XYZ file of C-alpha atoms in Angstrom:
532
model
C 0.000 0.000 0.000
C 1.039 3.595 -0.587
C 0.097 6.622 1.453
C -0.435 9.991 -0.249
C -0.228 13.310 1.610
C -2.176 15.577 -0.729
C -1.321 18.733 1.215
C 2.415 18.052 1.058
C 2.295 16.492 -2.407
C 4.193 13.364 -1.279
C 3.623 9.638 -1.764
C 5.229 7.087 0.538
C 5.084 3.335 0.722
C 3.246 2.277 3.849
C 5.429 0.195 6.160
C 3.761 -2.463 8.337
C 6.216 -3.820 10.886
C 6.011 -7.613 11.238
C 3.774 -7.784 8.131
C 6.399 -7.383 5.405
C 5.416 -10.738 3.828
C 1.770 -9.778 3.582
C -0.117 -8.506 0.562
C -2.607 -5.776 1.453
C -5.638 -4.649 -0.546
C -8.865 -2.644 -0.485
C -7.899 -0.034 2.156
C -10.752 2.015 3.630
C -10.412 5.232 5.652
C -12.722 5.577 8.622
C -15.340 8.361 8.316
C -13.306 10.507 10.753
C -10.023 9.721 8.980
C -8.382 8.378 12.133
C -7.758 4.754 11.100
C -7.649 2.438 8.086
C -9.106 -1.030 7.553
C -7.727 -3.304 4.812
C -7.574 -6.955 3.850
C -4.272 -8.772 4.355
C -3.012 -12.061 3.020
C 0.262 -13.767 3.843
C 1.993 -14.784 0.651
C 2.513 -18.506 0.285
C 5.215 -20.571 -1.371
C 4.555 -21.205 -4.146
C 2.036 -18.373 -4.480
C -1.436 -19.430 -5.581
C -3.456 -17.507 -8.122
C -5.879 -15.039 -6.545
C -8.149 -13.930 -9.402
C -11.615 -15.483 -8.957
C -10.285 -17.549 -6.037
C -12.204 -16.759 -2.855
C -10.622 -19.637 -0.943
C -7.303 -18.058 0.045
C -6.838 -17.422 3.793
C -7.051 -13.703 4.508
C -7.645 -11.296 7.369
C -8.991 -7.861 8.139
C -6.439 -5.459 9.620
C -7.027 -2.134 11.363
C -4.209 0.377 11.836
C -3.349 4.057 12.206
C -0.835 5.905 10.014
C 1.919 7.969 11.595
C 3.097 11.252 10.005
C 6.160 9.505 8.561
C 4.084 6.813 6.800
C 4.402 4.005 9.329
C 1.417 1.791 10.155
C 0.970 1.631 13.915
C -1.436 0.102 16.427
C -2.006 -2.790 14.037
C -4.889 -5.083 15.005
C -6.117 -8.276 13.361
C -9.908 -8.054 13.284
C -10.384 -11.532 11.804
C -8.330 -14.690 11.707
C -7.854 -16.665 8.496
C -7.657 -19.816 10.627
C -11.300 -19.297 11.575
C -13.637 -21.470 9.485
C -16.339 -18.854 8.898
C -13.949 -15.936 8.336
C -11.497 -18.023 6.326
C -11.383 -15.699 3.304
C -12.541 -12.136 3.946
C -12.713 -9.211 1.531
C -14.375 -5.928 0.677
C -14.427 -4.212 4.099
C -16.761 -1.231 4.393
C -16.794 0.929 7.534
C -20.186 1.906 8.927
C -20.960 5.650 8.573
C -20.718 6.164 12.346
C -17.381 4.297 12.517
C -18.722 1.699 14.932
C -18.196 -1.418 12.849
C -16.855 -2.983 9.677
C -19.085 -4.852 7.205
C -17.316 -7.413 5.019
C -17.802 -10.488 2.842
C -16.624 -13.815 4.262
C -16.220 -17.200 2.582
C -15.869 -20.155 4.892
C -13.352 -22.941 4.535
C -14.918 -25.969 2.862
C -13.698 -29.544 2.985
C -13.423 -29.550 -0.809
C -11.652 -26.139 -0.886
C -13.809 -24.856 -3.757
C -12.647 -21.534 -5.198
C -16.073 -19.913 -4.993
C -18.551 -20.811 -2.292
C -21.630 -19.228 -0.782
C -20.540 -16.139 1.119
C -21.757 -14.426 4.245
C -22.103 -10.735 4.998
C -20.526 -10.164 8.410
C -20.035 -7.255 10.820
C -17.171 -6.690 13.265
C -18.038 -4.191 16.017
C -14.861 -2.264 16.776
C -15.548 -1.303 20.393
C -16.505 -4.770 21.649
C -14.776 -7.026 19.103
C -18.039 -8.932 18.654
C -18.746 -10.398 15.220
C -22.244 -10.962 13.871
C -23.581 -12.486 10.677
C -25.772 -10.080 8.732
C -26.634 -12.468 5.874
C -26.141 -16.207 6.422
C -26.083 -19.209 4.104
C -29.464 -20.692 3.214
C -30.517 -24.355 3.680
C -31.005 -25.968 0.276
C -34.450 -27.337 1.115
C -35.738 -23.816 1.786
C -34.941 -22.677 -1.765
C -38.114 -23.436 -3.667
C -39.066 -20.970 -6.380
C -35.928 -19.100 -7.409
C -38.099 -16.196 -8.521
C -38.925 -15.657 -4.858
C -36.600 -17.573 -2.524
C -33.184 -16.086 -1.743
C -30.437 -18.700 -2.463
C -27.513 -17.057 -0.619
C -24.805 -14.487 -1.324
C -22.839 -15.032 -4.552
C -20.887 -12.014 -5.689
C -17.683 -11.798 -7.721
C -17.650 -8.035 -7.348
C -16.794 -6.085 -4.226
C -19.415 -4.420 -2.106
C -20.320 -0.931 -3.358
C -17.887 1.738 -2.206
C -20.683 3.099 -0.012
C -23.297 0.359 0.437
C -25.126 1.904 3.396
C -28.642 3.285 3.228
C -28.929 5.488 6.299
C -27.621 3.865 9.476
C -29.573 0.627 9.429
C -29.568 -0.925 5.934
C -27.171 -1.834 3.141
C -27.339 -2.654 -0.566
C -25.170 -5.026 -2.611
C -25.459 -7.184 -5.735
C -25.540 -10.967 -5.979
C -26.314 -13.799 -8.395
C -29.864 -15.034 -7.810
C -30.542 -17.924 -10.145
C -29.829 -16.632 -13.654
C -29.865 -12.941 -12.693
C -27.337 -10.594 -11.139
C -29.470 -8.317 -8.980
C -29.190 -5.651 -6.259
C -30.623 -6.602 -2.884
C -31.246 -4.697 0.339
C -30.917 -6.057 3.878
C -31.142 -4.702 7.460
C -27.799 -4.545 9.257
C -29.295 -6.129 12.361
C -29.181 -9.714 11.141
C -29.196 -12.401 10.326
C -31.804 -11.519 7.707
C -32.687 -12.614 4.198
C -32.191 -9.853 1.635
C -35.023 -8.842 -0.662
C -34.884 -7.791 -4.283
C -34.403 -4.068 -4.546
C -35.641 -3.476 -8.120
C -38.528 -5.792 -8.782
C -40.933 -4.048 -11.160
C -41.747 -4.664 -14.791
C -38.872 -2.406 -15.905
C -36.420 -4.918 -14.409
C -38.050 -8.210 -15.381
C -35.671 -10.527 -17.202
C -32.734 -8.159 -16.651
C -29.406 -8.374 -14.869
C -28.299 -5.279 -12.974
C -24.850 -3.985 -11.971
C -24.629 -1.379 -9.215
C -22.500 1.676 -9.944
C -23.206 3.992 -6.992
C -25.670 4.784 -4.208
C -26.316 8.222 -2.735
C -29.101 8.818 -0.218
C -32.265 7.525 -1.930
C -30.769 7.479 -5.435
C -29.160 4.540 -7.193
C -27.026 4.473 -10.353
C -26.756 1.177 -12.203
C -26.591 -0.570 -15.546
C -29.219 -3.052 -16.694
C -29.236 -5.416 -19.650
C -30.973 -8.528 -20.899
C -30.240 -11.296 -23.401
C -31.659 -9.121 -26.225
C -31.058 -5.694 -24.659
C -27.592 -4.051 -24.585
C -26.552 -2.316 -21.341
C -28.253 0.933 -20.353
C -27.113 3.326 -17.620
C -30.070 4.027 -15.333
C -30.748 6.414 -12.469
C -33.397 5.394 -9.950
C -34.619 8.021 -7.473
C -36.521 6.947 -4.354
C -35.531 3.323 -4.893
C -36.604 2.302 -1.377
C -40.272 2.905 -2.173
C -40.187 0.334 -5.017
C -42.040 3.011 -7.013
C -39.062 4.736 -8.540
C -38.965 4.260 -12.297
C -35.549 4.209 -13.989
C -34.387 7.204 -15.968
C -32.174 5.952 -18.806
C -29.125 8.206 -19.040
C -27.258 6.501 -21.867
C -28.045 6.929 -25.570
C -30.668 4.554 -26.927
C -29.049 1.282 -27.995
C -30.161 -1.116 -30.732
C -32.442 -3.740 -29.185
C -32.728 -7.253 -30.559
C -36.164 -8.306 -29.304
C -37.291 -8.587 -32.910
C -34.450 -11.014 -33.682
C -34.063 -13.105 -30.513
C -36.650 -15.195 -28.670
C -35.761 -15.722 -25.000
C -36.975 -19.014 -23.474
C -36.472 -19.428 -19.745
C -34.591 -19.575 -17.544
C -36.158 -22.896 -16.681
C -35.575 -25.239 -13.736
C -34.631 -28.749 -14.850
C -33.689 -32.028 -13.238
C -32.628 -35.363 -14.683
C -35.026 -38.290 -14.967
C -33.884 -41.877 -14.570
C -32.689 -41.951 -18.185
C -30.781 -38.641 -17.933
C -33.433 -36.827 -19.946
C -34.589 -33.364 -18.857
C -37.648 -33.017 -16.647
C -39.200 -29.678 -15.789
C -39.268 -28.860 -12.098
C -42.741 -27.490 -11.574
C -43.394 -29.062 -8.185
C -41.187 -27.287 -5.634
C -42.525 -29.176 -2.610
C -40.146 -32.106 -2.944
C -36.787 -31.368 -1.331
C -35.070 -34.268 -3.124
C -35.994 -32.709 -6.476
C -34.709 -29.303 -5.448
C -31.303 -30.801 -4.669
C -31.063 -31.992 -8.285
C -32.091 -28.681 -9.834
C -30.065 -26.983 -12.547
C -31.087 -24.201 -14.939
C -31.001 -23.459 -18.644
C -31.781 -20.443 -20.816
C -32.377 -20.773 -24.560
C -31.959 -17.955 -27.083
C -33.597 -18.754 -30.409
C -33.280 -16.835 -33.693
C -36.713 -15.584 -34.739
C -37.721 -16.622 -38.216
C -35.217 -19.492 -38.309
C -35.453 -21.869 -41.252
C -35.963 -25.604 -41.037
C -32.736 -27.385 -40.086
C -31.257 -24.578 -37.985
C -28.301 -25.481 -35.726
C -28.141 -25.440 -31.927
C -25.150 -24.684 -29.693
C -24.710 -25.799 -26.094
C -22.766 -23.156 -24.132
C -21.675 -24.220 -20.608
C -19.873 -21.604 -18.514
C -16.396 -21.878 -16.994
C -15.408 -21.940 -13.347
C -17.033 -24.343 -12.682
C -18.317 -22.358 -9.679
C -19.514 -19.402 -11.716
C -22.690 -18.822 -13.739
C -24.244 -17.513 -16.911
C -26.557 -14.570 -16.298
C -29.372 -12.769 -18.079
C -26.920 -9.997 -18.964
C -26.294 -9.031 -22.579
C -23.399 -10.792 -24.310
C -22.055 -9.426 -27.587
C -20.627 -12.821 -28.575
C -23.785 -14.793 -27.822
C -25.899 -12.191 -29.611
C -23.651 -12.485 -32.671
C -24.152 -16.264 -32.647
C -27.946 -15.962 -32.546
C -28.004 -13.270 -35.253
C -25.879 -15.638 -37.356
C -28.668 -18.225 -37.188
C -27.605 -20.369 -34.223
C -29.908 -21.199 -31.340
C -27.899 -21.131 -28.106
C -28.661 -22.853 -24.799
C -26.812 -21.467 -21.760
C -26.440 -24.046 -18.985
C -26.047 -23.398 -15.260
C -25.356 -26.962 -14.151
C -25.204 -27.985 -10.501
C -22.022 -26.489 -9.094
C -22.950 -23.069 -10.483
C -23.341 -20.147 -8.122
C -26.797 -18.746 -7.391
C -28.492 -22.111 -6.812
C -27.606 -22.812 -3.167
C -24.627 -24.104 -1.205
C -25.445 -27.829 -1.304
C -25.973 -27.645 -5.035
C -22.620 -25.880 -5.449
C -20.741 -28.424 -3.336
C -22.289 -31.396 -5.156
C -19.930 -31.036 -8.141
C -16.368 -31.631 -6.794
C -15.550 -35.274 -7.398
C -18.187 -35.477 -10.147
C -16.759 -33.195 -12.840
C -16.932 -34.793 -16.254
C -20.043 -36.671 -15.132
C -22.851 -34.691 -13.471
C -22.087 -31.462 -15.314
C -21.763 -33.305 -18.637
C -25.078 -35.147 -18.258
C -26.853 -31.920 -17.318
C -25.468 -30.160 -20.398
C -26.809 -33.004 -22.546
C -30.223 -32.764 -20.866
C -30.325 -28.983 -21.377
C -29.440 -29.510 -25.043
C -32.303 -31.983 -25.437
C -34.676 -29.518 -23.755
C -33.601 -26.756 -26.140
C -34.102 -29.049 -29.143
C -37.670 -29.669 -27.987
C -38.495 -25.951 -28.035
C -38.275 -25.360 -31.752
C -39.707 -27.222 -34.707
C -36.906 -25.821 -36.866
C -33.971 -27.078 -34.774
C -32.055 -29.958 -36.328
C -30.710 -32.576 -33.911
C -28.081 -33.489 -36.513
C -26.647 -29.933 -36.347
C -25.682 -29.589 -32.688
C -22.399 -28.091 -31.532
C -20.754 -26.856 -28.348
C -18.788 -23.750 -27.437
C -17.088 -23.019 -24.119
C -13.963 -21.801 -22.383
C -11.907 -22.997 -19.414
C -14.208 -25.418 -17.553
C -16.732 -24.754 -20.306
C -14.055 -25.953 -22.740
C -13.494 -28.950 -20.462
C -17.197 -29.747 -20.805
C -17.149 -29.127 -24.543
C -14.323 -31.617 -24.967
C -16.137 -34.127 -22.740
C -19.382 -33.720 -24.681
C -17.708 -34.402 -28.030
C -15.959 -37.431 -26.515
C -18.782 -38.952 -24.479
C -21.628 -38.058 -26.860
C -20.108 -38.092 -30.365
C -23.512 -38.895 -31.903
C -24.997 -35.642 -30.555
C -22.237 -33.021 -30.863
C -20.995 -32.462 -34.398
C -18.677 -29.444 -33.992
C -16.836 -27.652 -31.192
C -15.126 -24.378 -30.346
C -12.960 -24.706 -27.235
C -11.326 -21.638 -25.650
C -8.349 -22.400 -23.380
C -9.903 -25.750 -22.416
C -8.887 -28.055 -19.580
C -8.369 -31.470 -21.202
C -6.025 -33.287 -18.791
C -6.436 -32.325 -15.142
C -3.421 -34.411 -14.116
C -0.933 -32.638 -16.405
C -2.557 -29.234 -15.800
C -1.833 -29.519 -12.075
C 1.890 -29.132 -12.677
C 1.698 -25.891 -14.675
C -1.341 -23.938 -13.505
C -1.378 -21.162 -10.906
C -4.201 -23.015 -9.107
C -2.941 -26.580 -8.684
C -5.316 -26.986 -5.736
C -8.257 -26.587 -8.175
C -7.209 -29.779 -9.949
C -7.297 -31.796 -6.730
C -10.449 -30.125 -5.419
C -12.608 -30.649 -8.495
C -11.375 -34.226 -8.869
C -12.715 -34.951 -5.385
C -9.279 -35.272 -3.792
C -9.743 -32.574 -1.153
C -7.905 -29.381 -0.357
C -4.289 -30.599 -0.306
C -2.000 -31.022 -3.290
C -0.621 -34.556 -2.947
C 0.838 -36.439 -5.903
C 0.334 -40.190 -5.743
C -0.290 -42.868 -8.348
C -3.960 -42.868 -7.392
C -4.432 -39.100 -7.366
C -2.882 -38.744 -10.821
C -5.000 -41.621 -12.135
C -8.157 -40.102 -10.626
C -7.506 -36.716 -12.231
C -6.907 -38.341 -15.612
C -10.048 -40.488 -15.416
C -12.138 -37.320 -14.949
C -10.486 -35.595 -17.905
C -11.711 -35.291 -21.498
C -8.463 -36.874 -22.697
C -9.741 -40.201 -21.357
C -12.472 -40.030 -24.053
C -10.468 -38.421 -26.864
C -10.374 -41.523 -29.076
C -14.181 -41.287 -29.540
C -14.217 -37.641 -30.733
C -15.359 -37.061 -34.327
C -16.426 -33.400 -34.129
C -14.325 -30.865 -36.075
C -12.796 -28.686 -33.365
C -11.491 -25.125 -33.276
C -9.046 -24.481 -30.414
C -8.568 -20.875 -29.291
C -5.493 -20.516 -27.105
C -4.008 -17.554 -25.234
C -0.268 -18.101 -24.995
C 0.012 -16.062 -21.757
C -2.654 -18.054 -19.921
C -1.356 -18.995 -16.461
C -4.651 -20.490 -15.319
C -5.009 -23.165 -17.994
C -1.558 -23.493 -19.582
C -1.517 -23.484 -23.416
C -0.103 -27.023 -23.369
C -3.605 -28.230 -22.466
C -4.870 -27.202 -25.881
C -1.845 -28.773 -27.516
C -2.593 -32.118 -25.852
C -6.089 -32.031 -27.368
C -4.681 -31.016 -30.760
C -2.349 -34.026 -30.835
C -5.027 -36.432 -29.629
C -7.520 -35.344 -32.285
C -4.922 -35.402 -35.059
C -4.039 -38.979 -34.123
C -7.733 -39.776 -34.593
C -7.868 -38.072 -37.972
C -10.289 -35.411 -36.666
C -10.297 -32.007 -38.351
C -8.808 -29.512 -35.894
C -7.513 -25.962 -36.154
C -5.671 -23.769 -33.624
C -6.024 -20.003 -33.239
C -2.967 -18.959 -31.203
C -3.317 -15.518 -29.594
C 0.059 -14.091 -28.652
C 0.023 -12.251 -25.332
C -3.606 -13.161 -24.620
C -4.547 -14.379 -21.142
C -7.137 -16.819 -19.882
C -10.348 -14.993 -20.742
C -9.423 -13.995 -24.319
C -10.961 -10.591 -23.653
C -8.294 -8.199 -24.914
C -9.046 -6.053 -27.952
C -7.428 -8.404 -30.469
C -8.327 -11.880 -29.238
C -11.765 -10.887 -27.936
C -13.249 -9.831 -31.261
C -11.294 -12.211 -33.464
C -12.075 -15.300 -31.382
C -15.829 -14.743 -31.709
C -15.588 -14.043 -35.439
C -13.497 -17.171 -35.976
C -15.905 -19.232 -33.848
C -18.899 -18.130 -35.936
C -17.038 -18.885 -39.157
C -16.007 -22.359 -37.949
C -19.479 -23.289 -36.715
C -21.096 -21.943 -39.894
C -18.939 -24.197 -42.044
C -19.412 -27.315 -39.929
C -23.037 -26.966 -38.801
C -24.666 -24.950 -41.582
C -22.594 -25.930 -44.591
């Protein structure tokens, strides 16, 4: 951390005695400016990747700053050894300076990188900690349009989340939507949807700022590009949004949105709609799908299955330029939030480790069959898959385990061999966790064999689908060698395969060059192999 004295025009590096091996982040001045709260994490050897990994032990620290830039009176407010406060982040100091609100992810036996979080409060005077928003029992999550599933947020809390002295606002994944919620600070309480009128139906919302009774946000939907909106008097639920951004081209006339729908697997792994929410055993098997269909499609139109990465992440109702381009190019697309996704409940999330390459694969197949049933124009002989990271892992599995269904694939930085990935990735613990081997990295004959058995490479000899590989050569999460293993395996089988190698691109392929080109190349590849 650095400390800037604006009056003197100086910047100094903040020195924390006895904490020189710690990485500090997200510092927050108290309202009176007399102390700072920040998150602190002791660096490990070797260091693990931090991006999208909310399972790294961390602490909240409180300290004063001396005139010469030294941190003093350092206090640990939380302990990373504590199960509930295992990984803490995003501290926000109450307006009266009495306490610190923060997000906390507990330690799980599987050591998943993203788990259900809690909103917690540390009272500075007494040292007492309270839970403001707790996890939710799976059997109490019935209708996801109504029932709160828990806190799932990749973003930080708003810079000023407080509404008066007694309430706070933050955003979270709730089923297929990213939405703002409001909750009393005297918990534990279940948050309620903050923007719940017709203007917000079928939309995902990202908070930008809150001031008194006014809220600034963006909203978008599968066929609606993002709009910047101002909502005044949002607490009354009567405030209508004022759109501040220029009118964007809408695609309601081109895209039919079906879902999201709750599905479960029947005894033959076919999709079954979950309309009866009274049976707890059915809720535990729930996953979700959202289909985007091109309006006016001709007979024999192709369908793409698009599973997300993570795996503990989620698709949302938010607008996606790439997905929209696919639909406008004549492809129906089904987005799958399989069990293990965030926004569906903690037990659902924790059901996936140890079952990757099985449960998630079967649910993607079921969602694909559901999407095929929606349209009389969809052709079951023209089905492909597109996905990146764990979505690429699933795409490779689908073409290997179900070669009679999936006829073409686009795989972006895919995981294809968990065993070999574990030696080169910045998150080796992920490989052991998702293979069901627990939280410790231990190499044995059995652990390596287990990781391989759960990998797409174990099914590579059955793949017949022409495959486009899109690889970022600076990817430290899924090393480029993973794609090269799949390339060699498919070439040995005589399968048509092409590699797009993006120099300097990282895991997400979101930079200016690879981002646009990868989608254009994907559409071209799928057009040739599914529409040609």
